[in-house]
Coordinates of N, CA, C and O and ligand atoms in Angstrom, one line a residue:
M262 N -70.6 -128.2 -73.5 CA -69.8 -128.0 -72.3 C -70.6 -127.2 -71.3 O -71.5 -126.4 -71.6
K263 N -70.4 -127.4 -70.0 CA -71.0 -126.7 -68.9 C -69.9 -126.0 -68.1 O -68.8 -126.6 -67.9
L264 N -70.2 -124.8 -67.7 CA -69.3 -124.1 -66.7 C -70.0 -124.3 -65.3 O -71.1 -123.8 -65.2
I265 N -69.2 -124.9 -64.4 CA -69.7 -125.0 -63.0 C -69.0 -124.0 -62.2 O -67.8 -123.9 -62.2
L266 N -69.8 -123.2 -61.4 CA -69.3 -122.3 -60.4 C -69.8 -122.9 -59.1 O -71.0 -123.0 -58.9
A267 N -68.9 -123.3 -58.2 CA -69.3 -123.9 -57.0 C -68.7 -123.1 -55.8 O -67.5 -122.9 -55.7
I268 N -69.6 -122.5 -55.0 CA -69.2 -121.7 -53.8 C -69.2 -122.7 -52.7 O -70.2 -123.2 -52.3
I269 N -68.0 -122.8 -52.1 CA -67.8 -123.8 -51.0 C -67.1 -123.2 -49.8 O -66.6 -122.1 -49.9
Q270 N -67.0 -123.9 -48.7 CA -66.3 -123.4 -47.6 C -64.8 -123.8 -47.7 O -64.5 -124.8 -48.2
H271 N -64.0 -122.9 -47.0 CA -62.5 -123.1 -47.0 C -62.2 -124.5 -46.6 O -61.3 -125.1 -47.2
Q272 N -62.8 -125.0 -45.5 CA -62.4 -126.2 -44.9 C -62.5 -127.4 -45.9 O -61.9 -128.4 -45.7
D273 N -63.4 -127.3 -46.9 CA -63.6 -128.4 -47.9 C -62.8 -128.2 -49.2 O -62.8 -129.2 -50.0
A274 N -62.2 -127.1 -49.3 CA -61.7 -126.8 -50.7 C -60.5 -127.7 -51.1 O -60.5 -128.2 -52.2
S275 N -59.5 -127.9 -50.2 CA -58.4 -128.6 -50.7 C -58.7 -130.1 -51.0 O -58.3 -130.6 -52.0
N276 N -59.5 -130.7 -50.2 CA -59.9 -132.1 -50.4 C -60.7 -132.2 -51.7 O -60.5 -133.1 -52.5
L277 N -61.6 -131.2 -52.0 CA -62.4 -131.3 -53.2 C -61.5 -131.1 -54.4 O -61.6 -131.8 -55.4
V278 N -60.6 -130.1 -54.4 CA -59.8 -129.8 -55.5 C -58.9 -131.0 -55.8 O -58.7 -131.5 -57.0
D279 N -58.3 -131.6 -54.7 CA -57.5 -132.8 -54.9 C -58.3 -133.9 -55.6 O -57.8 -134.6 -56.5
A280 N -59.5 -134.2 -55.1 CA -60.4 -135.2 -55.7 C -60.7 -135.0 -57.2 O -60.6 -135.9 -58.0
L281 N -61.0 -133.7 -57.5 CA -61.3 -133.4 -58.9 C -60.1 -133.6 -59.8 O -60.1 -134.1 -60.9
N282 N -58.9 -133.1 -59.3 CA -57.7 -133.2 -60.0 C -57.3 -134.7 -60.2 O -56.9 -135.1 -61.3
E283 N -57.5 -135.5 -59.2 CA -57.2 -137.0 -59.3 C -58.0 -137.6 -60.4 O -57.6 -138.6 -61.0
E284 N -59.2 -137.1 -60.6 CA -60.1 -137.7 -61.6 C -59.9 -137.0 -63.0 O -60.6 -137.2 -64.0
G285 N -58.9 -136.1 -63.1 CA -58.6 -135.5 -64.3 C -59.3 -134.2 -64.7 O -59.2 -133.7 -65.8
Y286 N -60.1 -133.6 -63.7 CA -60.8 -132.4 -64.1 C -59.9 -131.2 -63.7 O -59.2 -131.2 -62.7
R287 N -59.9 -130.2 -64.6 CA -59.2 -129.0 -64.4 C -60.0 -128.0 -63.6 O -61.2 -127.9 -63.9
V288 N -59.4 -127.4 -62.6 CA -60.2 -126.5 -61.7 C -59.4 -125.2 -61.5 O -58.2 -125.2 -61.3
T289 N -60.2 -124.1 -61.4 CA -59.6 -122.8 -61.0 C -60.2 -122.5 -59.7 O -61.5 -122.5 -59.5
R290 N -59.4 -122.2 -58.7 CA -59.8 -121.9 -57.3 C -59.7 -120.4 -57.1 O -58.6 -119.8 -57.3
L291 N -60.8 -119.7 -56.8 CA -60.9 -118.3 -56.6 C -61.2 -118.0 -55.1 O -62.1 -118.7 -54.5
S292 N -60.5 -117.0 -54.5 CA -60.9 -116.6 -53.2 C -62.1 -115.7 -53.3 O -62.1 -114.7 -54.1
S293 N -63.1 -115.9 -52.5 CA -64.4 -115.1 -52.6 C -64.9 -114.8 -51.2 O -64.3 -115.3 -50.2
Q294 N -65.9 -114.0 -51.1 CA -66.4 -113.7 -49.8 C -67.9 -113.6 -49.8 O -68.5 -113.0 -50.8
G295 N -68.6 -114.3 -48.9 CA -70.0 -114.3 -48.8 C -70.6 -112.9 -48.4 O -70.0 -112.3 -47.5
G296 N -71.6 -112.5 -49.1 CA -72.2 -111.2 -48.8 C -72.9 -111.1 -47.5 O -73.1 -110.0 -46.9
F297 N -73.4 -112.2 -47.0 CA -74.2 -112.2 -45.7 C -73.3 -112.3 -44.5 O -73.3 -111.4 -43.6
L298 N -72.4 -113.4 -44.4 CA -71.5 -113.5 -43.3 C -70.3 -112.7 -43.4 O -69.6 -112.5 -42.4
R299 N -70.0 -112.2 -44.6 CA -68.8 -111.4 -44.8 C -67.5 -112.2 -44.5 O -66.5 -111.7 -44.0
E300 N -67.6 -113.5 -44.6 CA -66.4 -114.4 -44.4 C -65.9 -114.9 -45.7 O -66.6 -115.0 -46.7
G301 N -64.6 -115.2 -45.7 CA -64.0 -115.8 -46.9 C -64.6 -117.1 -47.2 O -64.9 -117.9 -46.3
N302 N -64.8 -117.4 -48.5 CA -65.2 -118.7 -48.9 C -64.4 -119.0 -50.2 O -63.5 -118.2 -50.6
V303 N -64.7 -120.0 -50.9 CA -63.9 -120.4 -52.1 C -64.9 -120.6 -53.2 O -65.9 -121.3 -53.0
T304 N -64.6 -120.1 -54.4 CA -65.4 -120.4 -55.6 C -64.5 -121.2 -56.5 O -63.4 -120.8 -56.9
L305 N -65.0 -122.3 -56.9 CA -64.3 -123.2 -57.9 C -65.0 -123.0 -59.2 O -66.2 -122.9 -59.3
M306 N -64.2 -122.9 -60.3 CA -64.7 -122.7 -61.6 C -64.1 -123.9 -62.4 O -62.9 -124.1 -62.5
L307 N -65.0 -124.7 -63.1 CA -64.5 -125.7 -63.9 C -65.5 -126.0 -65.0 O -66.7 -125.9 -64.9
S308 N -64.9 -126.3 -66.2 CA -65.8 -126.6 -67.3 C -65.7 -128.1 -67.5 O -64.6 -128.7 -67.4
V309 N -66.8 -128.7 -67.8 CA -66.9 -130.2 -68.0 C -67.8 -130.5 -69.2 O -68.7 -129.7 -69.6
E310 N -67.6 -131.6 -69.8 CA -68.5 -132.1 -70.8 C -69.9 -132.3 -70.2 O -69.9 -132.7 -69.0
D311 N -70.9 -132.1 -71.0 CA -72.3 -132.3 -70.4 C -72.5 -133.6 -69.7 O -73.1 -133.7 -68.7
A312 N -71.9 -134.7 -70.3 CA -72.1 -136.0 -69.8 C -71.4 -136.2 -68.4 O -71.7 -137.1 -67.7
H313 N -70.5 -135.3 -68.0 CA -69.8 -135.4 -66.8 C -70.4 -134.6 -65.7 O -70.0 -134.7 -64.5
L314 N -71.4 -133.8 -66.0 CA -72.0 -132.8 -65.1 C -72.4 -133.5 -63.8 O -72.1 -133.1 -62.7
D315 N -73.3 -134.5 -63.9 CA -73.8 -135.1 -62.7 C -72.8 -135.8 -61.8 O -72.8 -135.7 -60.6
H316 N -71.8 -136.4 -62.5 CA -70.7 -137.0 -61.7 C -69.9 -135.9 -60.9 O -69.6 -136.1 -59.7
V317 N -69.6 -134.8 -61.6 CA -68.8 -133.8 -60.9 C -69.6 -133.2 -59.7 O -69.1 -133.0 -58.6
I318 N -70.9 -133.0 -59.9 CA -71.7 -132.5 -58.8 C -71.8 -133.5 -57.7 O -71.7 -133.1 -56.5
G319 N -71.7 -134.8 -58.0 CA -71.7 -135.8 -57.0 C -70.4 -135.7 -56.2 O -70.4 -135.9 -55.0
V320 N -69.3 -135.5 -56.9 CA -68.0 -135.3 -56.2 C -68.0 -134.1 -55.3 O -67.5 -134.2 -54.1
V321 N -68.6 -133.0 -55.7 CA -68.7 -131.8 -54.9 C -69.6 -132.2 -53.7 O -69.2 -131.9 -52.5
R322 N -70.7 -132.8 -53.9 CA -71.6 -133.2 -52.8 C -70.8 -134.0 -51.7 O -71.0 -133.9 -50.5
E323 N -70.0 -135.0 -52.2 CA -69.3 -135.9 -51.3 C -68.3 -135.2 -50.4 O -68.0 -135.6 -49.3
H324 N -67.7 -134.1 -50.9 CA -66.6 -133.4 -50.2 C -67.0 -132.2 -49.4 O -66.2 -131.5 -48.8
C325 N -68.3 -131.7 -49.5 CA -68.7 -130.5 -48.9 C -69.7 -130.7 -47.8 O -70.8 -131.3 -48.1
S326 N -69.4 -130.2 -46.6 CA -70.3 -130.5 -45.5 C -71.1 -129.2 -45.2 O -70.7 -128.1 -45.5
T327 N -72.2 -129.5 -44.6 CA -73.0 -128.4 -44.0 C -72.6 -128.1 -42.6 O -72.3 -129.0 -41.8
R328 N -72.4 -126.8 -42.3 CA -71.9 -126.4 -41.0 C -72.8 -125.3 -40.4 O -73.4 -124.5 -41.2
T329 N -73.0 -125.3 -39.1 CA -73.8 -124.3 -38.5 C -72.9 -123.1 -38.0 O -71.9 -123.3 -37.5
R330 N -73.4 -121.9 -38.4 CA -72.7 -120.7 -37.9 C -73.7 -119.8 -37.2 O -74.9 -119.9 -37.4
Y331 N -73.2 -119.1 -36.3 CA -74.0 -118.2 -35.5 C -73.6 -116.7 -35.8 O -72.4 -116.4 -35.8
V332 N -74.6 -115.9 -36.0 CA -74.3 -114.5 -36.4 C -74.9 -113.7 -35.3 O -76.1 -113.9 -34.9
S333 N -74.2 -112.7 -34.8 CA -74.7 -111.7 -33.8 C -75.3 -110.6 -34.5 O -74.6 -109.8 -35.1
P334 N -76.7 -110.4 -34.4 CA -77.3 -109.3 -35.1 C -76.9 -108.0 -34.3 O -76.5 -108.0 -33.2
M335 N -77.1 -106.9 -35.0 CA -76.9 -105.6 -34.3 C -77.8 -105.4 -33.1 O -79.0 -105.8 -33.3
P336 N -77.3 -105.0 -32.0 CA -78.3 -104.8 -30.8 C -79.3 -103.7 -31.2 O -79.0 -102.7 -31.8
P337 N -80.5 -103.9 -30.7 CA -81.5 -102.9 -30.9 C -81.2 -101.6 -30.1 O -80.5 -101.6 -29.1
I338 N -81.7 -100.5 -30.7 CA -81.5 -99.2 -29.9 C -82.4 -99.3 -28.7 O -83.6 -99.5 -28.8
A339 N -81.8 -99.1 -27.5 CA -82.6 -99.2 -26.3 C -82.6 -97.9 -25.5 O -81.7 -97.1 -25.8
E340 N -83.6 -97.7 -24.7 CA -83.6 -96.6 -23.8 C -82.3 -96.7 -22.9 O -81.8 -97.8 -22.6
S341 N -81.8 -95.5 -22.4 CA -80.6 -95.6 -21.6 C -80.9 -96.4 -20.3 O -81.9 -96.3 -19.7
G342 N -79.9 -97.3 -20.0 CA -80.1 -98.1 -18.8 C -80.7 -99.5 -19.2 O -80.5 -100.4 -18.4
E343 N -81.3 -99.6 -20.3 CA -81.9 -100.9 -20.7 C -80.9 -101.7 -21.6 O -80.1 -101.1 -22.3
F344 N -80.9 -103.0 -21.5 CA -80.0 -103.8 -22.3 C -80.7 -105.0 -22.8 O -81.3 -105.8 -22.0
Y345 N -80.8 -105.1 -24.1 CA -81.4 -106.3 -24.7 C -80.4 -107.1 -25.5 O -80.0 -106.7 -26.6
P346 N -79.8 -108.1 -24.8 CA -78.8 -108.9 -25.6 C -79.5 -109.6 -26.8 O -80.5 -110.3 -26.6
P347 N -79.0 -109.3 -28.0 CA -79.7 -109.9 -29.2 C -79.4 -111.4 -29.3 O -78.3 -111.8 -29.0
A348 N -80.4 -112.2 -29.6 CA -80.2 -113.6 -29.7 C -79.4 -113.9 -31.0 O -79.7 -113.3 -32.0
P349 N -78.4 -114.7 -30.9 CA -77.6 -115.0 -32.1 C -78.5 -115.8 -33.1 O -79.3 -116.5 -32.7
L350 N -78.2 -115.5 -34.3 CA -79.0 -116.0 -35.4 C -78.2 -117.3 -35.9 O -77.0 -117.2 -36.2
E351 N -78.9 -118.4 -36.0 CA -78.3 -119.6 -36.5 C -78.5 -119.8 -38.0 O -79.6 -119.6 -38.5
V352 N -77.4 -120.0 -38.7 CA -77.5 -120.2 -40.2 C -76.7 -121.5 -40.6 O -75.7 -121.8 -40.0
Q353 N -77.3 -122.2 -41.5 CA -76.7 -123.4 -42.1 C -75.9 -122.9 -43.3 O -76.5 -122.3 -44.2
V354 N -74.6 -123.2 -43.3 CA -73.8 -122.9 -44.5 C -73.4 -124.1 -45.2 O -72.9 -125.1 -44.6
G355 N -73.5 -124.1 -46.5 CA -73.1 -125.2 -47.4 C -74.1 -126.3 -47.4 O -75.2 -126.1 -47.0
G356 N -73.7 -127.5 -47.8 CA -72.5 -127.9 -48.5 C -71.9 -127.1 -49.6 O -70.8 -126.6 -49.5
A357 N -72.7 -126.8 -50.6 CA -72.1 -126.0 -51.7 C -73.3 -125.3 -52.4 O -74.4 -125.8 -52.5
T358 N -73.0 -124.1 -52.9 CA -73.9 -123.4 -53.8 C -73.4 -123.5 -55.2 O -72.3 -123.0 -55.5
I359 N -74.2 -124.1 -56.1 CA -73.7 -124.5 -57.4 C -74.5 -123.8 -58.5 O -75.7 -123.8 -58.5
F360 N -73.8 -123.1 -59.4 CA -74.4 -122.6 -60.6 C -73.8 -123.3 -61.8 O -72.6 -123.6 -61.9
V361 N -74.7 -123.7 -62.8 CA -74.3 -124.4 -64.0 C -74.7 -123.5 -65.2 O -75.9 -123.2 -65.3
L362 N -73.7 -123.2 -66.0 CA -74.0 -122.3 -67.2 C -73.5 -123.1 -68.5 O -72.6 -123.9 -68.4
N363 N -74.2 -122.8 -69.6 CA -73.7 -123.4 -70.8 C -72.5 -122.6 -71.2 O -72.4 -121.4 -71.0
A364 N -71.5 -123.3 -71.7 CA -70.2 -122.6 -72.0 C -69.5 -123.2 -73.3 O -69.8 -124.3 -73.7
E365 N -68.7 -122.3 -73.9 CA -67.8 -122.8 -74.9 C -66.4 -122.6 -74.4 O -66.1 -121.5 -73.7
V366 N -65.5 -123.5 -74.7 CA -64.1 -123.3 -74.1 C -63.2 -123.1 -75.3 O -63.1 -123.9 -76.2
D367 N -62.5 -122.0 -75.3 CA -61.4 -121.8 -76.3 C -60.1 -121.7 -75.5 O -60.0 -120.9 -74.5
R368 N -59.1 -122.4 -75.9 CA -57.8 -122.3 -75.3 C -56.9 -121.7 -76.3 O -56.6 -122.3 -77.3
L369 N -56.4 -120.5 -76.0 CA -55.5 -119.9 -77.0 C -54.1 -120.2 -76.7 O -53.6 -120.0 -75.5
Q370 N -53.4 -120.9 -77.6 CA -52.0 -121.3 -77.4 C -51.2 -120.6 -78.4 O -51.4 -120.8 -79.6
A371 N -50.1 -119.9 -78.0 CA -49.3 -119.3 -79.0 C -48.3 -120.3 -79.5 O -47.9 -121.2 -78.9
Ligands
LIG450 P1 -73.0 -115.9 -47.4 O1 -73.7 -114.9 -48.2 O2 -72.0 -115.4 -46.4 O3 -74.1 -116.7 -46.7 C1 -73.8 -117.7 -45.7 C2 -75.1 -118.4 -45.2 O4 -75.9 -117.4 -44.6 C3 -75.9 -119.0 -46.3 O5 -75.4 -120.3 -46.6 C4 -77.3 -119.0 -45.8 O6 -77.5 -120.1 -44.9 C5 -77.3 -117.7 -44.9 N1 -77.8 -116.5 -45.5 C6 -77.4 -115.9 -46.6 N2 -78.1 -114.8 -46.9 C7 -79.1 -114.8 -45.9 C8 -80.2 -113.9 -45.7 N3 -80.4 -112.8 -46.4 N4 -80.9 -114.2 -44.6 C9 -80.7 -115.2 -43.8 N5 -79.7 -116.1 -44.0 C10 -78.9 -115.9 -45.1 P2 -75.4 -120.9 -48.1 O7 -76.8 -120.7 -48.7 O8 -74.9 -122.2 -48.0 O9 -74.5 -119.9 -48.9 C11 -73.0 -120.0 -48.8 C12 -72.4 -118.9 -49.6 O10 -72.7 -119.2 -51.0 C13 -72.9 -117.5 -49.4 O11 -72.2 -116.9 -48.3 C14 -72.6 -116.8 -50.7 O12 -71.2 -116.5 -50.8 C15 -72.9 -117.9 -51.7 N6 -74.3 -117.9 -52.2 C16 -75.3 -118.5 -51.7 N7 -76.4 -118.3 -52.5 C17 -76.1 -117.5 -53.4 C18 -76.7 -116.9 -54.6 N8 -78.1 -117.1 -54.8 N9 -76.0 -116.1 -55.4 C19 -74.7 -115.9 -55.2 N10 -74.0 -116.4 -54.2 C20 -74.7 -117.2 -53.3

């Protein structure tokens, strides 16, 4: 078994979860936050048979888009009276950041 952790953007989450559910994959959706942009994103956690790994990554790829975001850096310290507007920094976010770990799954049922 493999455990897939997929960090994706909010905008893509519902469609991707629906697509995975429709194909019979169980998914846990966690709210998370990127350390760089400090914006909310979504982390999906799902375990799959090794043979399904490539297919599931393909489904993630199909539903997650790359988007451009602009970040305003902190303005530099200037002499009084001087103003240096900082140029916004362009970053590409997504489609998805994926981690794959070896896993064992135990379901405890009372
Ligand atoms: P954030 O940390 O908010 O990063 C958002 C985007 O900002 C990143 O997109 C990347 O394009 C850019 N970025 C991140 N750190 C940067 C830096 N030090 N300098 C310049 N640009 C930087 P993605 O690479 O698509 O990452 C999207 C989200 O996936 C990240 O949100 C973070 O939550 C997660 N992530 C990405 N790489 C990770 C890693 N190696 N470990 C853990 N989480 C990761």
